Coordinates of C-alpha atoms in Angstrom, one line a residue:
M2 CA -65.9 37.1 33.3
D3 CA -66.9 35.9 29.9
Y4 CA -63.8 35.1 27.9
Q5 CA -65.3 36.5 24.6
K6 CA -65.7 39.9 26.2
V7 CA -62.2 39.6 27.7
L8 CA -60.9 38.7 24.3
E9 CA -62.5 41.6 22.6
E10 CA -61.2 44.1 25.1
I11 CA -57.6 42.5 24.9
K12 CA -57.8 43.0 20.9
H13 CA -58.9 46.5 21.5
R14 CA -55.9 47.2 23.8
L15 CA -53.0 45.1 22.2
D16 CA -51.7 45.7 18.6
I17 CA -50.4 42.5 17.0
V18 CA -47.3 44.0 15.5
E19 CA -46.3 45.3 19.1
L20 CA -47.2 42.0 20.8
I21 CA -45.2 39.8 18.3
S22 CA -42.2 42.4 18.4
E23 CA -41.9 41.4 22.1
Y24 CA -41.0 37.9 20.8
I25 CA -39.2 38.4 17.5
D26 CA -37.8 41.2 15.4
L27 CA -40.2 42.4 12.6
K28 CA -39.3 44.6 9.7
K29 CA -41.9 46.5 7.7
T30 CA -42.4 45.5 4.1
G31 CA -45.2 47.4 2.2
Q32 CA -48.3 47.3 4.2
N33 CA -47.0 44.1 6.1
Y34 CA -44.2 43.2 8.6
K35 CA -42.0 40.2 8.0
S36 CA -39.5 38.0 9.9
L37 CA -37.9 34.6 10.1
C38 CA -40.5 32.3 11.4
P39 CA -40.2 31.4 15.1
F40 CA -41.9 28.1 14.6
H41 CA -39.5 26.5 12.1
S42 CA -36.1 26.9 10.9
E43 CA -35.7 29.0 7.9
K44 CA -33.0 31.2 6.1
T45 CA -35.4 33.4 4.1
P46 CA -38.3 35.2 6.0
S47 CA -41.7 33.8 5.3
F48 CA -43.5 34.9 8.4
F49 CA -45.8 37.9 7.7
V50 CA -48.0 40.2 10.0
N51 CA -50.9 42.2 8.7
P52 CA -51.6 45.1 11.1
S53 CA -54.9 46.1 9.5
K54 CA -56.5 42.7 9.8
Q55 CA -54.5 41.9 13.1
I56 CA -53.3 38.5 11.8
F57 CA -50.1 36.7 11.1
H58 CA -49.4 33.9 8.7
C59 CA -46.1 31.9 7.8
F60 CA -46.0 30.7 4.2
G61 CA -43.2 28.3 5.1
C62 CA -44.7 26.2 7.8
G63 CA -48.4 27.2 7.3
K64 CA -49.1 28.4 11.0
G65 CA -51.4 31.5 11.1
G66 CA -54.1 33.3 13.1
D67 CA -54.4 36.1 15.6
I68 CA -52.6 37.2 18.8
V69 CA -54.2 34.3 20.8
T70 CA -53.0 31.9 18.2
F71 CA -49.4 33.3 18.3
V72 CA -49.2 33.0 22.2
M73 CA -50.7 29.5 22.0
E74 CA -48.0 28.5 19.4
Y75 CA -45.1 30.3 20.9
E76 CA -45.8 29.7 24.6
K77 CA -47.1 26.2 23.9
V78 CA -50.1 26.9 26.1
S79 CA -53.9 26.2 25.8
F80 CA -56.6 28.7 24.5
L81 CA -57.5 29.9 28.0
E82 CA -53.9 30.1 29.2
A83 CA -53.1 32.4 26.2
I84 CA -56.1 34.6 27.1
S85 CA -54.8 34.7 30.7
I86 CA -51.3 35.6 29.5
L87 CA -52.6 38.4 27.2
A88 CA -55.0 39.6 30.0
Q89 CA -52.0 40.1 32.3
K90 CA -50.3 42.1 29.7
T91 CA -53.3 44.5 29.3
G92 CA -53.9 44.7 33.1
L93 CA -57.2 42.9 32.8
E94 CA -58.5 40.3 35.2
F95 CA -59.4 37.1 33.5
E96 CA -61.4 34.2 35.1
S97 CA -63.2 31.7 32.9
V98 CA -66.9 31.4 33.6
K99 CA -66.6 27.8 33.1
K100 CA -64.2 27.2 35.9
S101 CA -65.1 24.2 37.6
V102 CA -64.4 23.4 41.3
S103 CA -61.6 21.2 40.3
H104 CA -60.1 24.1 38.2
I105 CA -60.5 26.5 41.1
S106 CA -58.6 24.1 43.3
K107 CA -55.9 23.8 40.7
E108 CA -55.4 27.6 41.0
R109 CA -55.1 27.3 44.7
L110 CA -52.6 24.5 44.1
Y111 CA -50.5 26.7 42.0
A112 CA -50.6 29.2 44.8
I113 CA -49.4 26.8 47.4
Y114 CA -46.5 25.6 45.3
E115 CA -45.5 29.2 44.5
S116 CA -45.6 29.9 48.4
A117 CA -43.6 26.6 48.9
T118 CA -41.1 27.7 46.5
R119 CA -40.3 31.0 48.2
Y120 CA -40.3 29.3 51.5
Y121 CA -37.6 26.6 50.4
M122 CA -35.6 29.3 48.8
K123 CA -35.5 31.3 52.1
Q124 CA -34.6 28.3 54.0
L125 CA -31.6 27.6 51.8
N126 CA -30.4 31.0 52.8
N127 CA -30.7 30.0 56.4
S128 CA -28.8 26.6 56.0
E129 CA -24.8 26.6 55.8
N130 CA -25.0 22.8 55.3
A131 CA -27.2 23.0 52.3
K132 CA -25.3 25.9 50.8
Q133 CA -22.1 23.9 51.2
Y134 CA -23.6 20.9 49.4
L135 CA -24.5 23.1 46.4
I136 CA -21.0 24.8 46.3
K137 CA -19.5 21.3 46.5
R138 CA -21.5 20.2 43.5
G139 CA -20.2 23.4 41.7
I140 CA -23.5 25.3 41.6
N141 CA -23.2 28.9 41.8
Q142 CA -25.5 31.7 43.2
K143 CA -26.7 32.8 39.8
T144 CA -27.7 29.3 38.8
I145 CA -29.4 28.8 42.4
E146 CA -31.4 32.0 41.6
I147 CA -32.2 30.9 38.0
F148 CA -33.4 27.5 38.9
Q149 CA -35.0 28.9 42.3
I150 CA -33.2 26.1 44.2
G151 CA -34.2 25.7 47.8
Y152 CA -33.8 23.5 51.0
A153 CA -36.4 21.7 53.0
P154 CA -35.4 21.7 56.7
A155 CA -35.1 18.5 58.6
E156 CA -38.1 19.4 60.9
K157 CA -41.2 17.2 60.4
N158 CA -43.7 20.1 59.9
S159 CA -41.8 23.2 59.0
L160 CA -43.6 23.7 55.5
Y161 CA -47.0 22.7 57.0
N162 CA -46.7 25.5 59.7
F163 CA -45.7 28.0 57.1
L164 CA -48.5 27.1 54.8
K165 CA -51.1 27.4 57.7
E166 CA -49.6 30.9 58.5
K167 CA -50.4 31.8 54.9
N168 CA -54.0 31.0 55.6
F169 CA -54.2 27.9 53.3
D170 CA -56.6 25.3 54.9
D171 CA -55.9 21.7 55.8
I172 CA -57.7 20.1 53.0
L173 CA -55.8 22.1 50.4
I174 CA -52.5 21.7 52.0
N175 CA -53.1 17.9 52.0
S176 CA -54.3 17.9 48.4
S177 CA -51.0 19.5 47.4
R178 CA -49.2 16.3 48.5
L179 CA -46.4 18.3 50.0
V180 CA -47.8 17.6 53.6
S181 CA -49.6 14.5 54.9
N182 CA -51.4 14.8 58.1
S183 CA -49.2 17.8 59.1
Y184 CA -46.1 15.8 58.2
D185 CA -43.8 17.4 55.4
F186 CA -43.1 15.2 52.4
F187 CA -39.6 16.7 52.0
R188 CA -37.2 16.8 54.8
N189 CA -33.5 17.7 54.8
R190 CA -33.3 17.7 51.1
I191 CA -32.3 20.2 48.3
I192 CA -35.3 21.3 46.6
I193 CA -35.5 21.9 42.9
P194 CA -38.7 23.3 41.4
I195 CA -40.2 21.7 38.4
H196 CA -42.0 24.3 36.1
D197 CA -44.7 23.9 33.4
L198 CA -44.5 25.7 30.1
T199 CA -45.8 28.9 31.4
G200 CA -43.2 29.1 34.2
R201 CA -45.4 28.1 36.9
V202 CA -44.1 25.7 39.7
I203 CA -45.9 22.4 39.5
G204 CA -43.7 20.1 41.4
F205 CA -40.4 19.7 43.2
G206 CA -37.5 17.2 43.0
G207 CA -35.6 16.5 46.4
R208 CA -32.1 15.6 46.6
L209 CA -30.9 14.0 49.9
I210 CA -28.0 15.8 51.6
D211 CA -26.9 13.1 54.0
S212 CA -25.1 10.6 51.7
S213 CA -24.9 8.1 54.7
S214 CA -28.8 7.8 54.8
E215 CA -30.5 4.7 53.4
L216 CA -33.3 6.9 52.0
P217 CA -33.7 7.2 48.2
K218 CA -31.1 9.9 46.9
Y219 CA -33.7 11.6 44.8
I220 CA -37.5 11.7 45.1
N221 CA -40.1 13.7 43.2
S222 CA -43.3 15.3 44.8
P223 CA -46.1 13.1 44.3
D224 CA -48.7 13.4 41.3
T225 CA -51.5 15.9 41.8
P226 CA -54.1 17.4 39.4
I227 CA -51.4 20.0 38.2
F228 CA -48.4 17.5 38.0
K229 CA -47.9 14.1 36.5
K230 CA -44.1 13.3 36.8
G231 CA -44.2 10.6 33.9
E232 CA -45.4 13.2 31.5
N233 CA -43.1 16.2 32.4
L234 CA -39.6 17.2 31.6
F235 CA -37.3 19.0 34.0
G236 CA -35.8 22.2 32.5
L237 CA -38.1 22.5 29.6
W238 CA -39.3 25.9 30.8
H239 CA -35.8 27.2 31.0
S240 CA -34.7 25.6 27.7
K241 CA -37.5 26.1 25.3
Q242 CA -36.2 29.2 23.7
H243 CA -32.7 27.8 23.5
I244 CA -34.0 24.6 21.9
R245 CA -35.8 26.6 19.2
E246 CA -32.4 28.6 18.6
K247 CA -30.2 25.6 18.6
G248 CA -32.6 23.4 16.5
Y249 CA -32.1 20.3 18.7
V250 CA -32.6 19.3 22.4
I251 CA -30.1 17.5 24.6
V252 CA -31.8 15.0 27.0
V253 CA -29.8 13.9 30.1
E254 CA -30.8 11.8 33.1
G255 CA -30.9 13.9 36.2
Y256 CA -31.6 17.3 37.8
M257 CA -28.1 18.1 38.4
D258 CA -27.0 17.2 35.0
V259 CA -29.5 19.8 33.6
I260 CA -28.6 22.5 36.1
L261 CA -24.8 22.2 35.5
C262 CA -25.1 21.9 31.7
H263 CA -27.1 25.2 31.8
Q264 CA -24.5 26.7 34.1
Y265 CA -21.5 25.8 31.6
G266 CA -23.5 27.3 28.7
F267 CA -25.4 24.2 27.4
K268 CA -28.9 25.5 27.7
N269 CA -31.0 23.4 25.5
V270 CA -31.0 20.6 27.9
V271 CA -33.9 18.6 29.6
A272 CA -34.3 15.4 31.7
P273 CA -37.3 13.3 32.0
L274 CA -38.9 12.8 35.4
G275 CA -39.6 9.5 37.0
T276 CA -39.4 7.4 33.8
A277 CA -36.8 6.4 31.4
L278 CA -37.2 6.7 27.7
T279 CA -37.7 2.9 27.2
Q280 CA -39.9 0.6 25.1
E281 CA -41.4 -0.7 28.2
Q282 CA -43.2 2.4 28.9
L283 CA -43.8 3.3 25.3
E284 CA -47.1 5.2 25.6
K285 CA -45.8 7.2 28.6
T286 CA -42.6 8.0 26.9
K287 CA -44.5 9.2 23.8
R288 CA -46.3 11.7 26.0
I289 CA -43.1 13.0 27.4
L290 CA -41.6 13.3 23.8
N291 CA -44.7 15.0 22.5
N292 CA -43.7 18.0 24.9
L293 CA -40.4 18.2 23.1
K294 CA -41.8 17.8 19.7
K295 CA -43.4 21.1 20.1
F296 CA -40.0 22.7 19.9
T297 CA -37.9 20.1 17.7
N298 CA -37.7 16.9 16.2
K299 CA -33.9 16.5 16.7
I300 CA -32.6 15.0 19.9
L301 CA -29.3 14.3 21.3
L302 CA -29.3 11.8 24.2
I303 CA -26.3 11.6 26.7
F304 CA -25.5 8.3 28.6
D305 CA -22.9 7.1 30.8
G306 CA -20.7 4.8 28.9
D307 CA -20.9 1.9 31.3
E308 CA -22.9 -1.3 30.5
A309 CA -26.1 0.1 31.9
G310 CA -25.7 3.3 30.1
I311 CA -25.1 1.5 26.7
H312 CA -28.1 -0.7 27.3
A313 CA -30.3 2.3 28.0
A314 CA -29.1 3.9 24.8
Q315 CA -29.9 0.9 22.9
R316 CA -33.4 0.7 24.3
S317 CA -34.0 4.4 23.7
L318 CA -34.0 3.9 19.8
L319 CA -37.6 2.5 19.6
P320 CA -39.2 5.2 21.6
L321 CA -37.4 7.9 19.7
F322 CA -38.4 6.4 16.4
Y323 CA -41.9 6.0 17.6
G324 CA -42.0 9.8 18.5
G325 CA -40.7 10.8 15.3
F326 CA -37.4 12.0 16.3
I327 CA -34.1 12.2 14.5
A328 CA -31.6 10.9 17.1
K329 CA -27.9 10.9 18.0
I330 CA -26.4 9.5 21.0
V331 CA -23.3 10.6 23.2
L332 CA -21.7 7.9 25.4
L333 CA -19.6 9.6 28.2
P334 CA -16.6 7.8 29.9
E335 CA -17.7 5.1 32.4
K336 CA -18.8 6.5 35.8
E337 CA -19.2 9.9 34.3
D338 CA -22.6 11.9 34.0
P339 CA -22.7 15.3 32.4
A340 CA -22.6 17.1 35.9
S341 CA -19.5 15.3 36.9
F342 CA -17.7 15.5 33.6
L343 CA -18.2 19.1 33.3
Q344 CA -16.8 19.9 36.8
K345 CA -13.8 17.6 36.1
Y346 CA -13.1 18.5 32.4
G347 CA -15.0 21.7 31.6
D348 CA -17.2 23.0 28.7
K349 CA -14.7 22.5 26.0
A350 CA -14.2 18.7 26.6
F351 CA -18.0 18.3 26.8
K352 CA -18.5 20.2 23.6
N353 CA -16.0 18.0 22.0
Y354 CA -17.9 14.9 23.1
I355 CA -21.1 16.1 21.7
S356 CA -19.5 16.8 18.4
K357 CA -18.6 13.1 18.1
A358 CA -22.2 11.9 18.8
L359 CA -23.0 8.5 17.4
S360 CA -25.7 8.0 14.9
P361 CA -28.2 5.1 15.7
I362 CA -26.1 2.9 13.2
D363 CA -22.8 3.8 14.9
L364 CA -24.3 3.0 18.2
I365 CA -25.4 -0.5 17.2
I366 CA -22.0 -1.3 15.5
K367 CA -20.0 0.2 18.5
T368 CA -22.0 -1.6 21.3
Y369 CA -22.7 -5.0 20.0
P370 CA -19.8 -7.5 19.7
K371 CA -19.3 -9.0 16.1
N372 CA -20.8 -12.4 17.1
K373 CA -23.9 -10.7 18.2
L374 CA -24.1 -8.0 15.5
N375 CA -26.9 -9.7 13.6
E376 CA -29.0 -9.9 16.8
G377 CA -28.2 -6.0 17.1
I378 CA -29.3 -5.3 13.6
H379 CA -32.4 -7.2 13.9
S380 CA -33.3 -5.3 17.2
F381 CA -32.6 -2.1 15.3
L382 CA -34.8 -2.8 12.4
N383 CA -37.6 -3.7 14.8
S384 CA -37.1 -0.2 16.3
L385 CA -36.9 1.4 12.9
S386 CA -40.3 -0.1 12.0
Y387 CA -41.8 2.4 14.3
L388 CA -40.4 5.3 12.4
K389 CA -43.0 7.0 10.0
D390 CA -40.4 9.5 8.5
L391 CA -39.7 7.4 5.3
I392 CA -36.8 9.8 4.2
Y393 CA -35.0 9.4 7.5
R394 CA -35.7 5.6 7.5
D395 CA -34.3 5.5 4.0
E396 CA -31.2 7.3 5.2
L397 CA -30.7 5.0 8.1
L398 CA -31.1 1.9 6.0
K399 CA -28.5 3.0 3.5
E400 CA -26.0 3.9 6.3
L401 CA -26.5 0.5 7.8
S402 CA -25.9 -1.3 4.5
E403 CA -22.8 0.8 4.0
K404 CA -21.3 0.3 7.5
T405 CA -22.1 -3.4 7.8
G406 CA -21.7 -4.6 4.3
I407 CA -25.2 -6.3 4.2
N408 CA -27.0 -5.9 1.0
E409 CA -29.5 -3.0 1.2
K410 CA -32.3 -5.0 -0.4
T411 CA -31.9 -7.7 2.3
L412 CA -32.4 -5.1 4.9
R413 CA -35.3 -3.5 3.3
D414 CA -37.1 -6.9 2.8
E415 CA -36.5 -7.9 6.4
L416 CA -37.9 -4.4 7.5
K417 CA -40.7 -4.9 5.1
Q418 CA -41.7 -8.2 6.9
I419 CA -41.4 -6.8 10.3
V420 CA -43.7 -3.9 9.3
H421 CA -46.1 -6.3 7.6
N422 CA -46.2 -8.5 10.7
K423 CA -47.2 -5.4 12.9
N424 CA -50.4 -4.9 10.8
F425 CA -50.3 -1.1 11.2
K426 CA -53.6 0.4 10.7
K427 CA -53.5 3.2 8.4
E428 CA -55.3 6.5 9.0
K429 CA -58.1 7.5 6.5
I430 CA -57.9 10.9 5.4
N431 CA -61.0 12.8 4.1
I432 CA -59.5 14.5 1.0
K433 CA -62.5 16.6 0.4
N434 CA -61.7 18.5 3.6
Y435 CA -58.4 19.7 2.0
L436 CA -59.4 20.3 -1.7
V437 CA -60.3 23.8 -2.0
S438 CA -63.0 24.9 -4.6
K439 CA -61.9 28.1 -6.1
E440 CA -65.4 29.6 -6.1
E441 CA -65.9 28.9 -2.5
E442 CA -62.5 30.3 -1.6
I443 CA -63.0 33.5 -3.6
L444 CA -66.3 34.2 -2.1
L445 CA -64.9 33.6 1.4
R446 CA -62.0 36.1 0.5
I447 CA -64.6 38.7 -0.3
A448 CA -66.7 38.2 2.6
L449 CA -63.6 38.6 4.9
S450 CA -62.0 41.7 3.0
Y451 CA -65.5 43.4 2.2
P452 CA -67.8 42.5 5.0
E453 CA -70.5 44.9 3.4
K454 CA -71.0 42.1 0.7
I455 CA -71.8 39.4 3.2
N456 CA -75.6 39.8 3.1
Y457 CA -75.6 39.7 -0.7
I458 CA -73.5 36.6 -0.8
L459 CA -75.5 34.9 2.0
Q460 CA -78.7 35.6 0.0
K461 CA -77.5 33.9 -3.1
I462 CA -75.8 30.7 -1.5
N463 CA -76.9 27.5 0.2
I464 CA -74.0 26.9 2.7
E465 CA -74.9 23.4 3.0
D466 CA -74.1 23.0 -0.7
F467 CA -70.5 23.9 -0.1
E468 CA -68.1 21.2 -0.9
V469 CA -65.1 22.2 1.3
T470 CA -65.8 21.4 5.0
I471 CA -63.6 24.2 6.4
I472 CA -65.1 26.9 4.2
R473 CA -68.6 25.7 5.0
N474 CA -68.0 25.7 8.7
I475 CA -66.5 29.2 8.5
F476 CA -69.6 30.6 6.4
S477 CA -71.9 29.1 9.0
K478 CA -70.2 31.1 11.7
I479 CA -70.1 34.3 9.6
E480 CA -73.9 33.7 8.9
E481 CA -74.5 33.4 12.7
L482 CA -72.6 36.6 13.6
Q483 CA -74.4 38.4 10.7
K484 CA -77.9 37.5 12.0
H485 CA -77.2 39.3 15.2
G486 CA -75.6 42.2 13.4
Q487 CA -72.2 41.5 15.1
F488 CA -69.9 40.4 12.2
S489 CA -66.4 41.6 12.3
L490 CA -63.0 39.8 11.4
N491 CA -62.0 39.9 15.2
K492 CA -65.3 38.6 16.4
L493 CA -64.9 35.8 13.9
L494 CA -61.5 35.0 14.8
N495 CA -62.8 34.7 18.5
I496 CA -65.1 31.8 17.7
I497 CA -63.3 29.7 15.2
D498 CA -60.9 26.9 15.8
E499 CA -57.1 27.1 15.2
E500 CA -57.2 25.3 11.8
E501 CA -59.8 27.8 10.7
K502 CA -57.8 30.6 11.8
T503 CA -54.8 29.3 9.9
F504 CA -57.0 28.9 6.7
I505 CA -58.3 32.5 7.1
S506 CA -54.8 34.0 7.8
K507 CA -53.4 32.5 4.5
L508 CA -56.6 33.6 2.5
I509 CA -56.1 37.3 3.7
M510 CA -52.3 37.4 3.3
T511 CA -52.7 36.1 -0.4
S512 CA -56.0 38.1 -1.2
E513 CA -55.6 40.3 -4.4
I514 CA -59.0 40.9 -5.4
D515 CA -59.4 44.1 -7.2
E516 CA -62.0 46.4 -5.6
E517 CA -63.4 47.3 -9.0
L518 CA -63.9 43.6 -9.9
I519 CA -65.6 42.4 -6.7
M520 CA -69.1 42.3 -8.1
Q521 CA -67.8 40.6 -11.4
N522 CA -65.8 38.0 -9.2
M523 CA -68.8 37.4 -6.9
N524 CA -71.3 36.9 -9.6
D525 CA -69.1 34.5 -11.7
C526 CA -68.6 32.4 -8.5
L527 CA -72.2 32.4 -7.6
K528 CA -73.1 31.5 -11.3
S529 CA -70.6 28.6 -11.1
L530 CA -71.6 27.3 -7.8
A531 CA -75.3 27.5 -8.9
I532 CA -74.5 25.3 -11.9
K533 CA -72.6 22.9 -9.9
S534 CA -75.4 22.6 -7.5
I535 CA -77.9 21.8 -10.3
D536 CA -75.5 19.4 -11.9
K537 CA -75.4 17.2 -8.7
K538 CA -79.2 17.2 -8.8
I539 CA -79.3 16.2 -12.3
K540 CA -76.9 13.5 -11.9
K541 CA -79.0 12.1 -8.9
I542 CA -82.4 12.5 -10.7
A543 CA -81.0 10.8 -14.0
K544 CA -80.5 7.7 -11.9
S545 CA -84.1 7.6 -10.6
G546 CA -85.8 7.9 -14.2
D547 CA -87.9 10.9 -13.2
E548 CA -87.9 12.6 -16.6
K549 CA -90.2 15.5 -15.7
T550 CA -88.0 16.6 -13.0
L551 CA -84.9 16.1 -15.0
Q552 CA -86.2 18.3 -17.8
E553 CA -87.2 21.0 -15.3
L554 CA -83.6 20.9 -13.9
I555 CA -81.9 21.2 -17.4
R556 CA -84.3 24.2 -18.0
M557 CA -83.2 26.0 -14.9
K558 CA -79.6 25.3 -15.7
K559 CA -79.9 26.9 -19.2
N560 CA -81.6 29.9 -17.6
I561 CA -78.9 30.4 -15.1
I562 CA -76.3 30.2 -17.9
K563 CA -78.4 32.7 -19.9
N564 CA -79.7 35.0 -17.3
H565 CA -77.6 34.8 -14.2
N566 CA -76.4 38.4 -13.2
G567 CA -75.7 37.6 -9.5

């Protein structure tokens, strides 16, 4: 089915106020509804929903658009995934007409992983040994259900036989990587599902029950088209709303740490899969952190307080700065991880440790001996050179100077030298894309608010002459819809990108054009734009020395000034 048609039907059936009210509390204010923004922290509501135009806009963080944009931003999903979620809410079936064979196989992989999850959960209920292991680890029944924890029997092909009974073919079963030549990947292990941000199971972690075995204690299911362990975080599906509410995320090292933290009430906790947050794997680490950055830029890392944990904490600073995070670190007592600590000492003691989290400066001073402190400071400055948040960088330099007694200017000079040596390439920004011409903006406001004026505007303008890229692009799409007699705000929102939606939502929310003054506003803008266009031509012709053409342009300009009536 064509997603454009599905989208039109979705918007016909769903009201934006009702949809957004499922996620946040909205209060009516005049013709609009308002709330605290779900996308950034604020104390005064700046998030508005316009029911007549079916759009939203936040004047704090700038996000705005239609129901699709809202679901994309809130659920952190792709455009097509957002349409799929909305289609389910309205009872519509949605399959993209552009689905490739690989995409179809992905859908089948999701189905296999969903079936496997149910199978493993059922097997847990049939295994006293597995249930006793979880009881010993302090995991209760409610937590088992929340995380969909299961068990893989010791038999070599029990999952394979189950999937065959469910009519999955061998090619697909093998492509899931849960089975290889009829031989199950997980055997005699506790199975912990890994979810994507929409709640679908995309992989599994397996914890060995037999502690005497020489096999690895933990293994992850192999990478597939729907799962890359080096780019995913365990627990993010369960934690994302709590991370938003708390304003920061806690990162631990293992599955059981996440699960026990959640059980004890610390629900903004996640763990990386298959890779540590280290500078040795900087790009891979950045991809992991980018998933977190969608929800917060404040991070609290928890490590074991032994030598290995301290070393890991020190090495984590560079990727955290590189990822743009404001960081704090907790070092637990030696030989303790969050799971064991919570079981022994409880949630109050754990909360107390978190309250004493170290700043990056405290970590350096605490963990480097005095005779090696300069080495630690130099290593820290190297990590700091990756931080692009200049305000946070400034705060850390001041703190470092105050706590070590080293002159702040000396630290800044050293950092400046490190940054210079890296030869960072600065991004070039086309400022013209962001500087808004008032005339172009007003004409767009009128076109969006009074569609009956679109033909009049299009007859009087040359879209290619528009200076502002984003307005030029939007007007081009308006013109295309108008040619086919299909223009409506909803149809326009269906074909523009997210940046354009945000631009439009802000324009509409701040539009205060008096209906009685529309013609005057239009004609004033059209006159101004016409003069600007001729001025450009005059400037160009003046350089060429074509006196005849120059005089003709000057005459045209005078006529516009004298006679332009729109």
